[in-house]
Short mmCIF file of C-alpha atoms in Angstrom, two decimals:
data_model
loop_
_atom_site.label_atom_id
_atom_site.label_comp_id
_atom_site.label_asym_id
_atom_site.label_seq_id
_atom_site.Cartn_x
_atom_site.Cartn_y
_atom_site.Cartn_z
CA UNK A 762 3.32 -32.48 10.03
CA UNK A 763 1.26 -33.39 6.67
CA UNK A 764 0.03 -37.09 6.85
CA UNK A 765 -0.28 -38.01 3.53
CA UNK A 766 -1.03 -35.89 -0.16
CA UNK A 767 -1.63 -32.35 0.36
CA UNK A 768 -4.88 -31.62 -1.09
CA UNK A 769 -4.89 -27.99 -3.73
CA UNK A 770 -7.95 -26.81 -4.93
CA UNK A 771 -7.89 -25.89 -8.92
CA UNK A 772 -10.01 -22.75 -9.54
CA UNK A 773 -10.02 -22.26 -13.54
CA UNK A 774 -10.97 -18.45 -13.92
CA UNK A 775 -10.53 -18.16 -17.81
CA UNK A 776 -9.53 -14.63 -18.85
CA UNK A 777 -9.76 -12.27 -15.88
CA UNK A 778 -7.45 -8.81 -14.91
CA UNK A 779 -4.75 -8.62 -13.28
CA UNK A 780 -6.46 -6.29 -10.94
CA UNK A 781 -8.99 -8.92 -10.05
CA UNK A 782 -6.66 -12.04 -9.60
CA UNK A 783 -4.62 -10.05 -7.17
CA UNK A 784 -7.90 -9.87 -4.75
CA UNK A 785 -9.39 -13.28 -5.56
CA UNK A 786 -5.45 -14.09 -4.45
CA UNK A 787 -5.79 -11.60 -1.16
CA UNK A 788 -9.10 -13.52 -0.48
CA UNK A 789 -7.50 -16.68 -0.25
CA UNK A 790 -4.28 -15.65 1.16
CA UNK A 791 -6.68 -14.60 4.22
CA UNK A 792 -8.37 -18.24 4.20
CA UNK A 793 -5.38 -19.61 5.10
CA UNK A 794 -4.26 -16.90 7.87
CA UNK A 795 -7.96 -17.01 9.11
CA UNK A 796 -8.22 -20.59 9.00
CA UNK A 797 -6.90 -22.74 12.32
CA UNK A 798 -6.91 -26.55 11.25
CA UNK A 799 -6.57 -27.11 7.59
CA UNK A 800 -5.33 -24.96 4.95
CA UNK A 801 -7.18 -24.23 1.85
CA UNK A 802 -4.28 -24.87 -0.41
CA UNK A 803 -5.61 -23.44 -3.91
CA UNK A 804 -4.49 -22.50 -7.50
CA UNK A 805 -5.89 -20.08 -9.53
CA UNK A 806 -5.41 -20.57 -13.43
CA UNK A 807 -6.12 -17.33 -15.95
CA UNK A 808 -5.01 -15.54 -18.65
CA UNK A 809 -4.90 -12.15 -18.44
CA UNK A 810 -5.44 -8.69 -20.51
CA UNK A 811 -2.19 -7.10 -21.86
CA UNK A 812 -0.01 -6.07 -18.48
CA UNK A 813 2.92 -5.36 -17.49
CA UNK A 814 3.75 -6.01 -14.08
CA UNK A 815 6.99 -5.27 -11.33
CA UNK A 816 8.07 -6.33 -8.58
CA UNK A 817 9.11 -4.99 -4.80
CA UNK A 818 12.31 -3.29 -6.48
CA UNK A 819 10.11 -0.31 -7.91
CA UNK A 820 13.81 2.11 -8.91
CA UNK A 821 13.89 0.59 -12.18
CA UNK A 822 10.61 1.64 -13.22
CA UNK A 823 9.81 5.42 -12.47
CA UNK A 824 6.51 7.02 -13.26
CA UNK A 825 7.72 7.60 -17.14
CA UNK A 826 8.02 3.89 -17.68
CA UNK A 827 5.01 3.34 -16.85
CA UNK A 828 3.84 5.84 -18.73
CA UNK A 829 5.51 4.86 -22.07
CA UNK A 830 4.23 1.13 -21.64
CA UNK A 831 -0.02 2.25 -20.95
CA UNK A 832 1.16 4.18 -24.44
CA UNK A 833 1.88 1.02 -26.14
CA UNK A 834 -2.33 -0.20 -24.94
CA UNK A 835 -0.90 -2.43 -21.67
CA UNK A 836 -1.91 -2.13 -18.38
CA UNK A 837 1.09 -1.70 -16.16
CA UNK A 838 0.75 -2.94 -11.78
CA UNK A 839 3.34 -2.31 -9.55
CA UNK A 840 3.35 -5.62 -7.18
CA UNK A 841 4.73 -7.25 -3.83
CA UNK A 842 6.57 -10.01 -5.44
CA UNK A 843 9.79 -10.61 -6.42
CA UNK A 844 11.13 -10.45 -9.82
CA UNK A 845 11.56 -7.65 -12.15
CA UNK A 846 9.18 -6.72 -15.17
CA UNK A 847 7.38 -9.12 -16.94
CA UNK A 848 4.36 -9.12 -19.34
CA UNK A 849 0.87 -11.17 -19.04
CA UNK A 850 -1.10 -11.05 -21.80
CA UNK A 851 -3.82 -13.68 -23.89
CA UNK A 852 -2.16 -16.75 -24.67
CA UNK A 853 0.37 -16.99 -21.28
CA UNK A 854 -0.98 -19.64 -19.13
CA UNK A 855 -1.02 -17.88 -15.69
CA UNK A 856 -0.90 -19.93 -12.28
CA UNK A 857 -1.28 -18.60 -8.93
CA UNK A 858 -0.80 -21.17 -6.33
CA UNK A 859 -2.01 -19.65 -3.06
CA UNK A 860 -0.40 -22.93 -0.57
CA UNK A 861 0.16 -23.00 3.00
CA UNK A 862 3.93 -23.96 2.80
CA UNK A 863 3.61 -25.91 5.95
CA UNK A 864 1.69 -28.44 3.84
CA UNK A 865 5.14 -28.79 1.98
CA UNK A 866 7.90 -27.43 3.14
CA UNK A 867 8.35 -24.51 5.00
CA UNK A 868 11.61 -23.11 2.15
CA UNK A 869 10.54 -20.35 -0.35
CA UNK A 870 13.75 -21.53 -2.02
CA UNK A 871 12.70 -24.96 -2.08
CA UNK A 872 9.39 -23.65 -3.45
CA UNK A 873 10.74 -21.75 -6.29
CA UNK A 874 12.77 -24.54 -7.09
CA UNK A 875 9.97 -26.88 -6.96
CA UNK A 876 7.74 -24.52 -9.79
CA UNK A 877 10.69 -24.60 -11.90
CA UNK A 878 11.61 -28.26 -11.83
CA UNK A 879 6.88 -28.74 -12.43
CA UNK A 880 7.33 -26.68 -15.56
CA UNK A 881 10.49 -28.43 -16.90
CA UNK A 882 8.74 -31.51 -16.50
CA UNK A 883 5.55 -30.32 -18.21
CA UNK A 884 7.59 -29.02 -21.05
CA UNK A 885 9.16 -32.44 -21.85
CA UNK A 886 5.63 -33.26 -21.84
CA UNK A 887 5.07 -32.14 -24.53
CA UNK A 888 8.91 -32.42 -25.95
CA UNK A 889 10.60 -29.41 -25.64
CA UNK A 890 14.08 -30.17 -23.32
CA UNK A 891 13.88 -26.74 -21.05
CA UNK A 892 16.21 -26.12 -18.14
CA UNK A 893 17.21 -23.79 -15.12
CA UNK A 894 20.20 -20.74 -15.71
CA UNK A 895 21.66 -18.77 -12.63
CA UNK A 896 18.17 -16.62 -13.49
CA UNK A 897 15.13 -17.83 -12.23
CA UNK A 898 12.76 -19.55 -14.65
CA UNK A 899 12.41 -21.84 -17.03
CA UNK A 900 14.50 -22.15 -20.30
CA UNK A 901 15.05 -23.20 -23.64
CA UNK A 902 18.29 -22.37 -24.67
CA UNK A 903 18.84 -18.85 -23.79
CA UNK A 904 15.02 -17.87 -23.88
CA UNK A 905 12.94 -17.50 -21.14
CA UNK A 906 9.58 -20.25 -21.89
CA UNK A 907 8.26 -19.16 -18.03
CA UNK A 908 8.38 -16.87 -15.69
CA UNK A 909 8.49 -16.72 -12.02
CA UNK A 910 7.94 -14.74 -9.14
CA UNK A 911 6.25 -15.20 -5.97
CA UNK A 912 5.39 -13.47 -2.79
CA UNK A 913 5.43 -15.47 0.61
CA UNK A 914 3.68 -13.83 3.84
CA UNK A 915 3.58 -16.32 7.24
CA UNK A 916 4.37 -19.23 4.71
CA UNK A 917 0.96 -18.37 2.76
CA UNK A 918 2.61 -18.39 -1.24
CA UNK A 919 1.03 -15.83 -3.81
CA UNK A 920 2.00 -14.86 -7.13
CA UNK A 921 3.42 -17.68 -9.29
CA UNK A 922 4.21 -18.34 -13.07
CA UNK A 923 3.18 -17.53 -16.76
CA UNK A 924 3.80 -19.73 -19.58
CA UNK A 925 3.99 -18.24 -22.26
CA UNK A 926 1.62 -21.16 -25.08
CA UNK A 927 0.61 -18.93 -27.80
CA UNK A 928 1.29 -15.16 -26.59
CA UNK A 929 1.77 -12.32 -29.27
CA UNK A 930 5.33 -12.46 -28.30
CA UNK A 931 5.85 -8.79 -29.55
CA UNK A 932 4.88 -7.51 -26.13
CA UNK A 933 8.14 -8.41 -24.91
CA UNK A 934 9.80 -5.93 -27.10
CA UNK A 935 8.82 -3.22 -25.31
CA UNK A 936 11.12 -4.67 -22.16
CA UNK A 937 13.91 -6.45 -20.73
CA UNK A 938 11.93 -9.47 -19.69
CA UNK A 939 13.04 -10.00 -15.94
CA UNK A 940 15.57 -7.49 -16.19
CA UNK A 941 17.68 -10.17 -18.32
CA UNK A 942 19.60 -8.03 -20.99
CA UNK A 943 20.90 -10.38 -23.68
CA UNK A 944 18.46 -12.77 -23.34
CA UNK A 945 14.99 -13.27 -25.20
CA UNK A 946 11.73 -15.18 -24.92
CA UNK A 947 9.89 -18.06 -26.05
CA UNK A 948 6.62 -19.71 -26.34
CA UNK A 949 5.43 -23.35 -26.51
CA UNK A 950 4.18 -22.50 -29.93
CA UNK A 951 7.20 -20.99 -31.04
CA UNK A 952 9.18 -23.93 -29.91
CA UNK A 953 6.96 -26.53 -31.49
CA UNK A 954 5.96 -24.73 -34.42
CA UNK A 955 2.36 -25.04 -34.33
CA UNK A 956 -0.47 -22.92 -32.30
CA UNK A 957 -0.38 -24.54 -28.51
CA UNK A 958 -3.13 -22.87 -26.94
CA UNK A 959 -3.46 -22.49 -23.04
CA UNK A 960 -6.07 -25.36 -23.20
CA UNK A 961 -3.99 -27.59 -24.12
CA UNK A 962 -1.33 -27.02 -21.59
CA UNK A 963 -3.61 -27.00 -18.83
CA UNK A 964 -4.21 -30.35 -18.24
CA UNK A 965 -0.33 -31.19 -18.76
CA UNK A 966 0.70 -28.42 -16.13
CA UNK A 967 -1.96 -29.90 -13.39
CA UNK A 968 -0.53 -33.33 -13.91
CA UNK A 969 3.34 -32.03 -13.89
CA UNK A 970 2.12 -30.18 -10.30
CA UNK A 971 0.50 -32.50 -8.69
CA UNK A 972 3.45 -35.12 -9.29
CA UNK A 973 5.94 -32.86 -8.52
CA UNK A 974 4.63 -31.40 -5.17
CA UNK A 975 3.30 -34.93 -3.92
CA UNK A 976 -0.60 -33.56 -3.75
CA UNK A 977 -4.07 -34.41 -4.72
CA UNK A 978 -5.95 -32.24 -6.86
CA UNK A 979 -9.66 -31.38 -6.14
CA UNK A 980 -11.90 -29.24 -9.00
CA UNK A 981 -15.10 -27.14 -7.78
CA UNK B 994 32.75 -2.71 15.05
CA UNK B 995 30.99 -1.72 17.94
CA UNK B 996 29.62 -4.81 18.28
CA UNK B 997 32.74 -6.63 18.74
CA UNK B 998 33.29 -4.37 21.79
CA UNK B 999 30.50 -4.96 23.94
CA UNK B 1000 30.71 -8.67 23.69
CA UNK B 1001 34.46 -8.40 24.70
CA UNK B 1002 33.25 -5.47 27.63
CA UNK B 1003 30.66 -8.67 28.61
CA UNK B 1004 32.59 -11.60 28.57
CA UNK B 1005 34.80 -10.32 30.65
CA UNK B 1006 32.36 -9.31 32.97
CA UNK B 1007 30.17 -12.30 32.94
CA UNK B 1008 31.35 -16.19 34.65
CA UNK B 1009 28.07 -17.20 33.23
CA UNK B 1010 28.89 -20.96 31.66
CA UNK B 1011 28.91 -20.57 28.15
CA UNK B 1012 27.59 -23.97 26.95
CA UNK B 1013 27.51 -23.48 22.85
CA UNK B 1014 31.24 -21.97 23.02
CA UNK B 1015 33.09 -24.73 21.49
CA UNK B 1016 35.35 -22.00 19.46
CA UNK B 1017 37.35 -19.09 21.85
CA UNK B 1018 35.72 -16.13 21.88
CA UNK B 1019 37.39 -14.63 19.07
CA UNK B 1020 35.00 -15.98 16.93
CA UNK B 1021 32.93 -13.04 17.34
CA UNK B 1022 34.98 -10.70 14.99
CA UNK B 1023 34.41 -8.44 12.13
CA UNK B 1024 35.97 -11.14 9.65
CA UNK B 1025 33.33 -13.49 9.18
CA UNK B 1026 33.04 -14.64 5.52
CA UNK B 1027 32.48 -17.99 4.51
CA UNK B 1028 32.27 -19.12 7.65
CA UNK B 1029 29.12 -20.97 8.48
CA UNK B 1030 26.57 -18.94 10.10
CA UNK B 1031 26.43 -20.62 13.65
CA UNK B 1032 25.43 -18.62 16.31
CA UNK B 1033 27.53 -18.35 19.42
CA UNK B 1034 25.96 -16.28 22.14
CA UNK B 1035 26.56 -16.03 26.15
CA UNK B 1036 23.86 -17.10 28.27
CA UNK B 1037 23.10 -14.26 30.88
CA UNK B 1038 20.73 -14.21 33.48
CA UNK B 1039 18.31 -11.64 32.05
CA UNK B 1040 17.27 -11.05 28.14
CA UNK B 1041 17.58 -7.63 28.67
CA UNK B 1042 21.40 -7.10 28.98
CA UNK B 1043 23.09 -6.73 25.69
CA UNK B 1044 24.39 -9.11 23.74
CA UNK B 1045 22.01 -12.06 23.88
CA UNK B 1046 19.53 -12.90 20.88
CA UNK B 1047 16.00 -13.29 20.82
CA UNK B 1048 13.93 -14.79 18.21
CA UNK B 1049 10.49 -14.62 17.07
CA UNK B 1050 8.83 -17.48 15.60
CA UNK B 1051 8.83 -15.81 12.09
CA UNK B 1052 12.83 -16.18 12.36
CA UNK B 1053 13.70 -12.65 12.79
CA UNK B 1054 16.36 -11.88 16.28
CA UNK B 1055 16.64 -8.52 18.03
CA UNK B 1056 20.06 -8.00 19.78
CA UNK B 1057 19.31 -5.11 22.52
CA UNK B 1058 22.38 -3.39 23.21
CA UNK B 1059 21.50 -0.22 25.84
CA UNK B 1060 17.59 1.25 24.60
CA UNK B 1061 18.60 -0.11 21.19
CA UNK B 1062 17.12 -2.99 19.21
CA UNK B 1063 19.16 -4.61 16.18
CA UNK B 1064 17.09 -6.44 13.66
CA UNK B 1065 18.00 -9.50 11.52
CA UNK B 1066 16.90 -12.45 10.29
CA UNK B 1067 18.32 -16.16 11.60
CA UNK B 1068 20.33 -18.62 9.60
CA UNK B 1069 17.33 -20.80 9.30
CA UNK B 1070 15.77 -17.71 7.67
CA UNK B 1071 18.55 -17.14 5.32
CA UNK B 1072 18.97 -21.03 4.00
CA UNK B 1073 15.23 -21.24 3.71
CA UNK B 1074 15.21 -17.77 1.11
CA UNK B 1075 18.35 -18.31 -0.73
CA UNK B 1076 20.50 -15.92 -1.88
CA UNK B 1077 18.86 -12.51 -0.95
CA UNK B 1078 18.96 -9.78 -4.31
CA UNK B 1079 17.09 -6.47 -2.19
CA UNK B 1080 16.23 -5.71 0.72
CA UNK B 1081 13.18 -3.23 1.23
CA UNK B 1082 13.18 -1.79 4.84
CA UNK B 1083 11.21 0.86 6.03
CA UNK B 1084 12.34 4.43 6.52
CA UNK B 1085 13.83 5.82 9.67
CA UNK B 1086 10.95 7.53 11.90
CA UNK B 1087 8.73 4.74 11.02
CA UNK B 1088 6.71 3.58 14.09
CA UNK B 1089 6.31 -0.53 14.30
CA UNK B 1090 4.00 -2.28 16.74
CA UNK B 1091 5.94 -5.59 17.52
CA UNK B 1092 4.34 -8.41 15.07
CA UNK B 1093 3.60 -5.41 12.50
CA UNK B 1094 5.19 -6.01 8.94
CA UNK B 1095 8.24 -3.77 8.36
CA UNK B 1096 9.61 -4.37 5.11
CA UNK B 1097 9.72 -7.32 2.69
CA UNK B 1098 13.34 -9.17 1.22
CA UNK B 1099 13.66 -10.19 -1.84
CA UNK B 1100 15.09 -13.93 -2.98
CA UNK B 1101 15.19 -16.09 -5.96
CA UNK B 1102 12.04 -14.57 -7.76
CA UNK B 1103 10.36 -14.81 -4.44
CA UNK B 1104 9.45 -11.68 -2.17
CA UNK B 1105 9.46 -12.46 1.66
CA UNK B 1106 7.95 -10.59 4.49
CA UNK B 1107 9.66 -9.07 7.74
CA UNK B 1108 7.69 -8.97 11.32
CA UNK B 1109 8.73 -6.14 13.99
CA UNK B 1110 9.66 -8.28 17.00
CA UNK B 1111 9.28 -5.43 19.03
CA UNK B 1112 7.22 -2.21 19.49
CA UNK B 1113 9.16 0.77 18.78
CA UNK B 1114 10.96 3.39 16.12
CA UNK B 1115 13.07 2.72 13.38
CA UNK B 1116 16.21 4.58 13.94
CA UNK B 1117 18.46 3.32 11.32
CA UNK B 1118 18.43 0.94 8.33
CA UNK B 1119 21.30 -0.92 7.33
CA UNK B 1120 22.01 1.32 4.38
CA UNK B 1121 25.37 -1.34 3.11
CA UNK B 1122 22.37 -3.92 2.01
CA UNK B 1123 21.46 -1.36 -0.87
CA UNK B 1124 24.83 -2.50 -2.69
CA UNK B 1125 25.38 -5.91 -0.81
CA UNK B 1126 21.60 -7.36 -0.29
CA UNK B 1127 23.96 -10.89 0.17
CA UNK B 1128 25.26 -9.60 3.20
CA UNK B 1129 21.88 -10.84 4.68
CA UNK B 1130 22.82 -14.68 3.99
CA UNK B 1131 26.77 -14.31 4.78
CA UNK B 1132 26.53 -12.32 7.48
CA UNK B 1133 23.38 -12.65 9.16
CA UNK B 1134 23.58 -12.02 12.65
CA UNK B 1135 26.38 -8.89 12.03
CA UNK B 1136 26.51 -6.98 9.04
CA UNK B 1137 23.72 -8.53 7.72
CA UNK B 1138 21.42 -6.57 10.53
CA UNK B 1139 18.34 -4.99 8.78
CA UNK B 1140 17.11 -2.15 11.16
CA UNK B 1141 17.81 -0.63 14.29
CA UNK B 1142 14.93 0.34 16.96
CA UNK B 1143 14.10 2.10 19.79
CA UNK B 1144 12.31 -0.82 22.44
CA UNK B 1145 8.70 1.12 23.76
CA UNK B 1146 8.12 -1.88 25.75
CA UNK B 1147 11.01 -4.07 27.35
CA UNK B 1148 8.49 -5.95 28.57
CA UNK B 1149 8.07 -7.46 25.31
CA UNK B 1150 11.66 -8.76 25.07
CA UNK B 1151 10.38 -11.54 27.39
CA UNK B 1152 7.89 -12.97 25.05
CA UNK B 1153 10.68 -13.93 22.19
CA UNK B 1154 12.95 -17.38 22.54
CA UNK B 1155 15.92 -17.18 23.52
CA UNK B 1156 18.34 -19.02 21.61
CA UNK B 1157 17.86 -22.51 23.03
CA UNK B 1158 14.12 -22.32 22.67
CA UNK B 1159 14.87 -20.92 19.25
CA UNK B 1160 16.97 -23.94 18.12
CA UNK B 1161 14.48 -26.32 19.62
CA UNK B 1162 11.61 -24.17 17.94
CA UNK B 1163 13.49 -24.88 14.37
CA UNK B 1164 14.54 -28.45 15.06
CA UNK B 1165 10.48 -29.14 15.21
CA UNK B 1166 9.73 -27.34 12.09
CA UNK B 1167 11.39 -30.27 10.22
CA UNK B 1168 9.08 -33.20 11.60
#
């Protein structure tokens, strides 16, 4: 049982691949397996190069997809989380929280949930109303603002979220976001009108997570 | 189902007290639905005859029934995932050392893995979770079963909770 705030690391990585946030994210997914008394609770915030990324459900995306999105000058990772396709790209605010759910509360449904309601409350932040759907993300109207999709091994979360803030939304032409057909995309920028860069959604997201998971934030 | 049977051959053969029966035995039918997934088992001497439940502490059970091993995951497991879209098992032939991860399922946006409880072979995968992944949360302990196994080492069946441990092993993951 967690006396008291759960303490989460921030580690702000700036641009970095997706290659090389999936082992900075093995590395500290093995902290916390390794680890016997407390958990180095951490997230990871980055944008990343042009990629498009699955999920555990690989059918939907045979070799010839993948080939026909590196065409278009993507990257393209097949994953162990859940959710469909997605893209990452400069200008999506990507956040991989790597928490020992024990810390919390030992419900990948209850964790999902909790991202979703973070980022709602971050966008009204910044005055944009966004909501849940029966699909999992975060909404404004019928376009998707942030998506999310997460692994969980032993209670050890990986994966996470990208908000899209000033992302060349084109990208997303190239696929049904999430597997969604009928439904589009948005960006912070878009909503508002005006260039909303990842730095300035940063420090709203940090406050929106710590009040919404009950935690302490520490910086390095 | 086949399943149905054995519990009927065993009841009848068994005067063992049956303490978390407070529905006639029926219950354990083919028809469960919306029922909620409450787990109704008969308490035998030994974990090794068929029809009791073990558990792991990652929430998966293992029914043995003869040199067979059925998978699943418990109803704690289920509620805590949510409603379960695919399930990715491993193929038949695949060899598992008890602990070792077997497959992964997949919930609301969130990708969850499965631990062997025992050492053994894969001998079938529950191929109806292809078309009905939900099976998994409405069914859970029947036709929501994940894998079947061959068991290399009973022995091992006596490390895993039975259900009463299980349910007190749950009730302290809440404090």
């Amino acid at each position: 049982m967690s006396v008291g705030k759960a303490a989460v690391k921030v580690v702000r990585l700036g641009r970095m691949s997706y290659r090389s946030a999936l082992k900075l994210q093995q590395q500290h997914i093995k902290q916390h397996l390794d680890s016997c008394s407390s958990s180095p609770n951490t997230l990871l915030l980055c944008e990343h190069e042009p990629v498009y990324t699955i999920g555990i459900r690989q059918a939907p995306y045979p070799p010839e997809e993948e080939q026909r999105l590196k065409a278009l000058g993507a990257d393209f990772f097949r994953s162990n989380r859940g959710g469909l396709i997605t893209f990452h790209g400069p200008g999506q605010l990507v956040c991989y929280p790597v928490l020992n759910l024990a810390c919390f509360k030992k419900s990948v449904r209850w964790y999902v949930c909790e991202l979703e309601r973070m980022v709602i409350k971050m966008c009204s932040q910044f005055g944009i109303e966004a909501s849940t759907s029966p699909d999992t993300g975060v909404w404004v109207g019928n376009n998707k603002i942030c998506a999310i999709g997460i692994h969980c091994r032993r209670y050890i979360t990986s994966h996470g979220l990208a908000l899209n803030c000033n992302t060349d939304m084109s990208w997303f032409d190239n696929i049904v976001p999430c597997g969604i057909v009928g439904k589009g995309v948005t960006s912070l920028s878009r909503e508002l009108g005006r260039d909303v860069p990842t730095e300035e959604a940063i420090p709203k997201l940090l406050e929106a997570f710590t009040e919404q998971f009950n935690c302490t934030l520490t910086y390095n | 189902m086949a399943m149905c049977a054995v519990l009927r051959c065993v009841s009848a053969n068994f005067s063992a007290a049956l303490p978390l029966l407070t529905r006639p035995a029926h219950f354990w039918t083919c028809q469960n639905s919306r029922r909620p997934n409450m787990l109704r088992t008969l308490y035998t001497t030994s974990s090794r005859l068929s029809g009791a439940l073990k558990f792991t502490d990652k929430h998966e059970w293992v029914r043995v029934e003869g040199t067979v091993g059925t998978v699943g995951i418990s109803n704690f497991a289920q509620e805590a995932l949510g409603d379960v879209v695919y399930c990715g098992l491993p193929e038949v032939g695949t060899k598992l050392e008890q602990m070792e991860e077997f497959g992964a399922l997949e919930s609301v946006k969130a990708a969850s893995e499965l631990y062997s409880p025992l050492t053994g072979e894969v001998t079938e995968i529950n191929t109806n979770l292809a078309d009905n992944p939900g099976l998994v949360n409405k069914a859970c302990y029947e036709d929501g079963w994940l894998i079947k196994m061959t068991i290399e080492k009973p022995a091992e069946l006596d490390e895993l909770m039975d259900e009463a441990a299980y349910e007190k092993f749950i009730k302290s993951l809440d404090s």
